[in-house]
Amino acid sequence: MPRRLINLTFHGVGEPPRPLEAGEADVWVSRERFIDVLDAIAGRDDVRITFDDGNASDVEHALPALRERRLAASFFVVADRVGEPGFLDEAGVRALASSGMTVGCHGLHHRPFRSIGDRALRDELLDAKRSLEAIVGGPVQVAACPFGSYDRRVLGTLRRCGFRTVYTSDRGTARSHAWIQARNTVHRGDRPDLLERIVSDERPPHRAWRRGAERAVKRWR
Ligand SMILES: [Zn+2]
């Protein structure tokens, strides 16, 4: 039975171990704030946790805190950043997978998928998928679009490349089994009440309708 879920996206946790790119500091949360949000999620079965970009903090801070609370999460790794300073190395990616976490694809080079030509997009997805599969020793079948960038062509290519679920950054709630999963980015200043905010933002019928229409445009453009 499909249910309404809240998908959350984290990026980095704790003190950044590398110079951040423009706009990144806003989605980098302190350890304390991260733990507050996790504690609000623990015990709820309607919240899914995801991490983008494959930062080293995924293993250093997020994994132990998730395990302590018996929570699972999906980690969307940028394949060509594996082993770079401040990002996960291969052992880290394997540690996530062997702890029961899902490892997903966030592109080879972290480029907005819509801006890449057909052939390059296929390579971007397949090279990343194969490289991550070689590291984890199993299939990688979920993807998250860098910068939330997708359209009908991107979705078709993702499907043909063997992805079963695509995570976006469209905000609001998502149906548990849907092919496209809208997500809500957690920002530096967010508090645990963001879960209630996400749901109440969608409550007025005209807002739910508008958000549904916006997503339909993205799928079909
Ligand atoms: Zn990203």
mmCIF file of C-alpha atoms and ligand atoms in Angstrom:
data_model
loop_
_atom_site.group_PDB
_atom_site.id
_atom_site.type_symbol
_atom_site.label_atom_id
_atom_site.label_comp_id
_atom_site.label_asym_id
_atom_site.label_seq_id
_atom_site.Cartn_x
_atom_site.Cartn_y
_atom_site.Cartn_z
ATOM 1 C CA MET A 1 0.000 0.000 0.000
ATOM 2 C CA PRO A 2 1.697 3.285 -1.066
ATOM 3 C CA ARG A 3 2.052 5.799 1.711
ATOM 4 C CA ARG A 4 3.054 9.455 1.981
ATOM 5 C CA LEU A 5 6.649 9.869 3.069
ATOM 6 C CA ILE A 6 8.972 12.735 3.862
ATOM 7 C CA ASN A 7 12.375 12.383 2.176
ATOM 8 C CA LEU A 8 15.147 14.453 3.726
ATOM 9 C CA THR A 9 18.477 15.330 2.101
ATOM 10 C CA PHE A 10 21.586 16.007 4.119
ATOM 11 C CA HIS A 11 24.915 17.012 2.589
ATOM 12 C CA GLY A 12 27.753 17.481 5.072
ATOM 13 C CA VAL A 13 27.740 17.132 8.861
ATOM 14 C CA GLY A 14 30.132 18.717 11.386
ATOM 15 C CA GLU A 15 33.219 20.792 10.650
ATOM 16 C CA PRO A 16 33.820 20.808 6.865
ATOM 17 C CA PRO A 17 37.192 19.122 6.151
ATOM 18 C CA ARG A 18 37.660 20.986 2.852
ATOM 19 C CA PRO A 19 36.939 24.422 1.383
ATOM 20 C CA LEU A 20 33.221 24.507 0.504
ATOM 21 C CA GLU A 21 31.845 25.495 -2.879
ATOM 22 C CA ALA A 22 29.472 28.443 -3.281
ATOM 23 C CA GLY A 23 26.145 27.706 -1.554
ATOM 24 C CA GLU A 24 27.415 24.566 0.164
ATOM 25 C CA ALA A 25 27.825 26.133 3.621
ATOM 26 C CA ASP A 26 24.067 26.637 3.773
ATOM 27 C CA VAL A 27 23.431 22.866 3.553
ATOM 28 C CA TRP A 28 26.244 21.843 5.887
ATOM 29 C CA VAL A 29 24.726 21.170 9.328
ATOM 30 C CA SER A 30 26.398 21.048 12.725
ATOM 31 C CA ARG A 31 26.672 17.691 14.480
ATOM 32 C CA GLU A 32 24.326 18.882 17.209
ATOM 33 C CA ARG A 33 21.650 19.957 14.735
ATOM 34 C CA PHE A 34 22.040 16.710 12.823
ATOM 35 C CA ILE A 35 21.533 14.657 16.003
ATOM 36 C CA ASP A 36 18.460 16.744 16.926
ATOM 37 C CA VAL A 37 16.856 15.986 13.562
ATOM 38 C CA LEU A 38 17.798 12.292 13.737
ATOM 39 C CA ASP A 39 16.272 12.010 17.199
ATOM 40 C CA ALA A 40 13.055 13.501 15.840
ATOM 41 C CA ILE A 41 13.057 10.882 13.060
ATOM 42 C CA ALA A 42 13.904 7.844 15.197
ATOM 43 C CA GLY A 43 10.745 5.817 15.761
ATOM 44 C CA ARG A 44 8.954 7.272 12.722
ATOM 45 C CA ASP A 45 8.438 5.086 9.680
ATOM 46 C CA ASP A 46 7.297 7.878 7.366
ATOM 47 C CA VAL A 47 10.668 9.620 6.991
ATOM 48 C CA ARG A 48 13.473 8.560 4.669
ATOM 49 C CA ILE A 49 16.982 9.909 5.108
ATOM 50 C CA THR A 50 19.351 10.581 2.218
ATOM 51 C CA PHE A 51 22.820 12.101 1.891
ATOM 52 C CA ASP A 52 24.197 13.689 -1.269
ATOM 53 C CA ASP A 53 27.731 14.222 -2.584
ATOM 54 C CA GLY A 54 29.609 11.453 -0.731
ATOM 55 C CA ASN A 55 31.269 13.656 1.874
ATOM 56 C CA ALA A 56 33.652 12.019 4.346
ATOM 57 C CA SER A 57 31.253 13.035 7.127
ATOM 58 C CA ASP A 58 28.859 10.342 5.838
ATOM 59 C CA VAL A 59 31.034 7.739 7.536
ATOM 60 C CA GLU A 60 32.617 9.880 10.215
ATOM 61 C CA HIS A 61 29.463 11.412 11.710
ATOM 62 C CA ALA A 62 26.335 10.105 10.000
ATOM 63 C CA LEU A 63 26.915 6.350 9.995
ATOM 64 C CA PRO A 64 27.598 5.904 13.733
ATOM 65 C CA ALA A 65 24.645 8.142 14.660
ATOM 66 C CA LEU A 66 22.321 6.250 12.302
ATOM 67 C CA ARG A 67 23.446 2.871 13.604
ATOM 68 C CA GLU A 68 22.976 3.946 17.210
ATOM 69 C CA ARG A 69 19.349 4.728 16.385
ATOM 70 C CA ARG A 70 18.860 1.689 14.117
ATOM 71 C CA LEU A 71 18.071 3.994 11.214
ATOM 72 C CA ALA A 72 18.804 3.251 7.564
ATOM 73 C CA ALA A 73 19.648 5.833 4.907
ATOM 74 C CA SER A 74 20.611 6.188 1.258
ATOM 75 C CA PHE A 75 23.934 7.784 0.324
ATOM 76 C CA PHE A 76 24.270 9.293 -3.153
ATOM 77 C CA VAL A 77 27.926 9.311 -4.043
ATOM 78 C CA VAL A 78 29.687 11.294 -6.790
ATOM 79 C CA ALA A 79 31.767 8.553 -8.390
ATOM 80 C CA ASP A 80 34.816 10.536 -9.479
ATOM 81 C CA ARG A 81 35.158 12.206 -6.066
ATOM 82 C CA VAL A 82 35.676 8.908 -4.253
ATOM 83 C CA GLY A 83 39.109 9.098 -2.613
ATOM 84 C CA GLU A 84 39.408 12.881 -3.040
ATOM 85 C CA PRO A 85 40.265 14.924 0.099
ATOM 86 C CA GLY A 86 37.160 15.527 2.208
ATOM 87 C CA PHE A 87 35.109 12.858 0.401
ATOM 88 C CA LEU A 88 34.510 9.165 1.045
ATOM 89 C CA ASP A 89 37.201 6.732 -0.019
ATOM 90 C CA GLU A 90 36.408 3.256 -1.323
ATOM 91 C CA ALA A 91 36.590 1.711 2.146
ATOM 92 C CA GLY A 92 34.085 4.307 3.349
ATOM 93 C CA VAL A 93 31.632 3.550 0.545
ATOM 94 C CA ARG A 94 31.967 -0.156 1.315
ATOM 95 C CA ALA A 95 31.444 0.510 5.037
ATOM 96 C CA LEU A 96 28.116 2.184 4.239
ATOM 97 C CA ALA A 97 26.950 -0.724 2.079
ATOM 98 C CA SER A 98 28.064 -3.392 4.540
ATOM 99 C CA SER A 99 26.201 -1.582 7.333
ATOM 100 C CA GLY A 100 22.931 -2.019 5.468
ATOM 101 C CA MET A 101 22.844 1.480 3.972
ATOM 102 C CA THR A 102 21.895 2.017 0.338
ATOM 103 C CA VAL A 103 24.594 3.392 -1.934
ATOM 104 C CA GLY A 104 23.232 5.349 -4.891
ATOM 105 C CA CYS A 105 24.548 7.292 -7.843
ATOM 106 C CA HIS A 106 24.913 11.099 -7.865
ATOM 107 C CA GLY A 107 26.602 11.244 -11.262
ATOM 108 C CA LEU A 108 30.209 10.811 -12.273
ATOM 109 C CA HIS A 109 31.234 14.484 -12.070
ATOM 110 C CA HIS A 110 28.302 16.118 -10.216
ATOM 111 C CA ARG A 111 27.050 17.989 -13.275
ATOM 112 C CA PRO A 112 23.401 19.077 -13.707
ATOM 113 C CA PHE A 113 21.951 16.225 -15.820
ATOM 114 C CA ARG A 114 19.804 18.541 -17.956
ATOM 115 C CA SER A 115 22.843 20.410 -19.210
ATOM 116 C CA ILE A 116 24.602 17.324 -20.580
ATOM 117 C CA GLY A 117 24.131 15.981 -24.129
ATOM 118 C CA ASP A 118 22.548 12.554 -24.705
ATOM 119 C CA ARG A 119 25.671 10.527 -25.089
ATOM 120 C CA ALA A 120 27.594 12.264 -22.322
ATOM 121 C CA LEU A 121 24.619 11.827 -19.980
ATOM 122 C CA ARG A 122 24.566 8.093 -20.647
ATOM 123 C CA ASP A 123 28.300 7.903 -19.947
ATOM 124 C CA GLU A 124 27.916 10.083 -16.860
ATOM 125 C CA LEU A 125 25.317 7.668 -15.459
ATOM 126 C CA LEU A 126 26.706 4.334 -16.604
ATOM 127 C CA ASP A 127 30.346 5.055 -15.743
ATOM 128 C CA ALA A 128 29.295 6.214 -12.284
ATOM 129 C CA LYS A 129 26.995 3.206 -11.813
ATOM 130 C CA ARG A 130 29.669 0.710 -12.824
ATOM 131 C CA SER A 131 32.348 2.335 -10.744
ATOM 132 C CA LEU A 132 30.141 2.333 -7.614
ATOM 133 C CA GLU A 133 28.987 -1.233 -8.289
ATOM 134 C CA ALA A 134 32.626 -2.348 -8.492
ATOM 135 C CA ILE A 135 33.265 -0.759 -5.089
ATOM 136 C CA VAL A 136 30.216 -2.139 -3.262
ATOM 137 C CA GLY A 137 30.190 -5.481 -5.091
ATOM 138 C CA GLY A 138 26.463 -5.305 -5.865
ATOM 139 C CA PRO A 139 23.877 -3.449 -7.945
ATOM 140 C CA VAL A 140 23.407 0.327 -7.689
ATOM 141 C CA GLN A 141 19.820 1.044 -8.740
ATOM 142 C CA VAL A 142 18.933 4.390 -7.205
ATOM 143 C CA ALA A 143 20.073 7.822 -8.310
ATOM 144 C CA ALA A 144 19.799 11.410 -7.100
ATOM 145 C CA CYS A 145 19.955 14.281 -9.582
ATOM 146 C CA PRO A 146 22.726 16.823 -8.833
ATOM 147 C CA PHE A 147 21.197 20.289 -8.278
ATOM 148 C CA GLY A 148 17.773 18.645 -8.622
ATOM 149 C CA SER A 149 18.170 18.935 -12.400
ATOM 150 C CA TYR A 150 15.933 16.635 -14.451
ATOM 151 C CA ASP A 151 13.415 16.537 -17.276
ATOM 152 C CA ARG A 152 11.722 13.908 -19.423
ATOM 153 C CA ARG A 153 14.907 13.089 -21.350
ATOM 154 C CA VAL A 154 16.933 12.707 -18.139
ATOM 155 C CA LEU A 155 14.295 10.437 -16.608
ATOM 156 C CA GLY A 156 14.193 8.262 -19.746
ATOM 157 C CA THR A 157 17.981 7.925 -19.739
ATOM 158 C CA LEU A 158 18.024 7.061 -16.049
ATOM 159 C CA ARG A 159 15.467 4.328 -16.668
ATOM 160 C CA ARG A 160 17.379 2.910 -19.626
ATOM 161 C CA CYS A 161 20.564 2.898 -17.562
ATOM 162 C CA GLY A 162 18.881 0.594 -15.026
ATOM 163 C CA PHE A 163 17.856 2.935 -12.246
ATOM 164 C CA ARG A 164 14.653 2.021 -10.424
ATOM 165 C CA THR A 165 14.146 5.111 -8.294
ATOM 166 C CA VAL A 166 15.165 8.719 -8.872
ATOM 167 C CA TYR A 167 15.470 11.234 -6.049
ATOM 168 C CA THR A 168 14.941 14.911 -6.863
ATOM 169 C CA SER A 169 14.973 18.112 -4.802
ATOM 170 C CA ASP A 170 11.346 19.075 -5.447
ATOM 171 C CA ARG A 171 10.305 19.436 -1.780
ATOM 172 C CA GLY A 172 7.112 18.222 -0.172
ATOM 173 C CA THR A 173 6.033 14.630 0.410
ATOM 174 C CA ALA A 174 6.421 11.593 -1.855
ATOM 175 C CA ARG A 175 4.539 8.333 -2.406
ATOM 176 C CA SER A 176 6.518 5.428 -0.952
ATOM 177 C CA HIS A 177 6.776 3.357 -4.149
ATOM 178 C CA ALA A 178 6.935 6.139 -6.749
ATOM 179 C CA TRP A 179 9.635 6.182 -9.436
ATOM 180 C CA ILE A 180 10.334 9.862 -8.674
ATOM 181 C CA GLN A 181 10.933 10.766 -5.044
ATOM 182 C CA ALA A 182 10.736 14.438 -4.078
ATOM 183 C CA ARG A 183 13.123 15.407 -1.301
ATOM 184 C CA ASN A 184 13.590 18.240 1.178
ATOM 185 C CA THR A 185 17.077 19.621 1.720
ATOM 186 C CA VAL A 186 18.014 20.161 5.354
ATOM 187 C CA HIS A 187 19.626 23.583 5.787
ATOM 188 C CA ARG A 188 22.048 24.792 8.428
ATOM 189 C CA GLY A 189 19.368 26.674 10.367
ATOM 190 C CA ASP A 190 16.671 23.960 10.257
ATOM 191 C CA ARG A 191 15.305 22.487 13.485
ATOM 192 C CA PRO A 192 13.449 19.206 14.088
ATOM 193 C CA ASP A 193 10.138 21.027 13.494
ATOM 194 C CA LEU A 194 11.013 21.046 9.788
ATOM 195 C CA LEU A 195 9.172 17.706 9.521
ATOM 196 C CA GLU A 196 5.902 19.319 10.581
ATOM 197 C CA ARG A 197 6.619 22.296 8.347
ATOM 198 C CA ILE A 198 7.042 20.100 5.269
ATOM 199 C CA VAL A 199 3.666 18.460 5.881
ATOM 200 C CA SER A 200 1.799 21.628 6.800
ATOM 201 C CA ASP A 201 3.225 23.484 3.775
ATOM 202 C CA GLU A 202 1.391 21.003 1.615
ATOM 203 C CA ARG A 203 -1.869 21.029 3.524
ATOM 204 C CA PRO A 204 -3.742 23.877 1.827
ATOM 205 C CA PRO A 205 -5.284 22.156 -1.233
ATOM 206 C CA HIS A 206 -4.206 24.909 -3.645
ATOM 207 C CA ARG A 207 -0.567 24.466 -2.565
ATOM 208 C CA ALA A 208 -0.648 20.695 -3.011
ATOM 209 C CA TRP A 209 -2.192 21.244 -6.425
ATOM 210 C CA ARG A 210 0.416 23.803 -7.415
ATOM 211 C CA ARG A 211 3.296 21.588 -6.299
ATOM 212 C CA GLY A 212 1.846 18.638 -8.231
ATOM 213 C CA ALA A 213 1.558 20.840 -11.334
ATOM 214 C CA GLU A 214 5.160 22.064 -10.974
ATOM 215 C CA ARG A 215 6.422 18.491 -10.798
ATOM 216 C CA ALA A 216 4.339 17.458 -13.806
ATOM 217 C CA VAL A 217 5.944 20.253 -15.841
ATOM 218 C CA LYS A 218 9.422 19.015 -14.891
ATOM 219 C CA ARG A 219 8.588 15.429 -15.854
ATOM 220 C CA TRP A 220 7.237 16.453 -19.233
ATOM 221 C CA ARG A 221 9.353 19.401 -20.318
HETATM 222 ZN ZN ZN B 1 25.011 17.159 -5.056
#
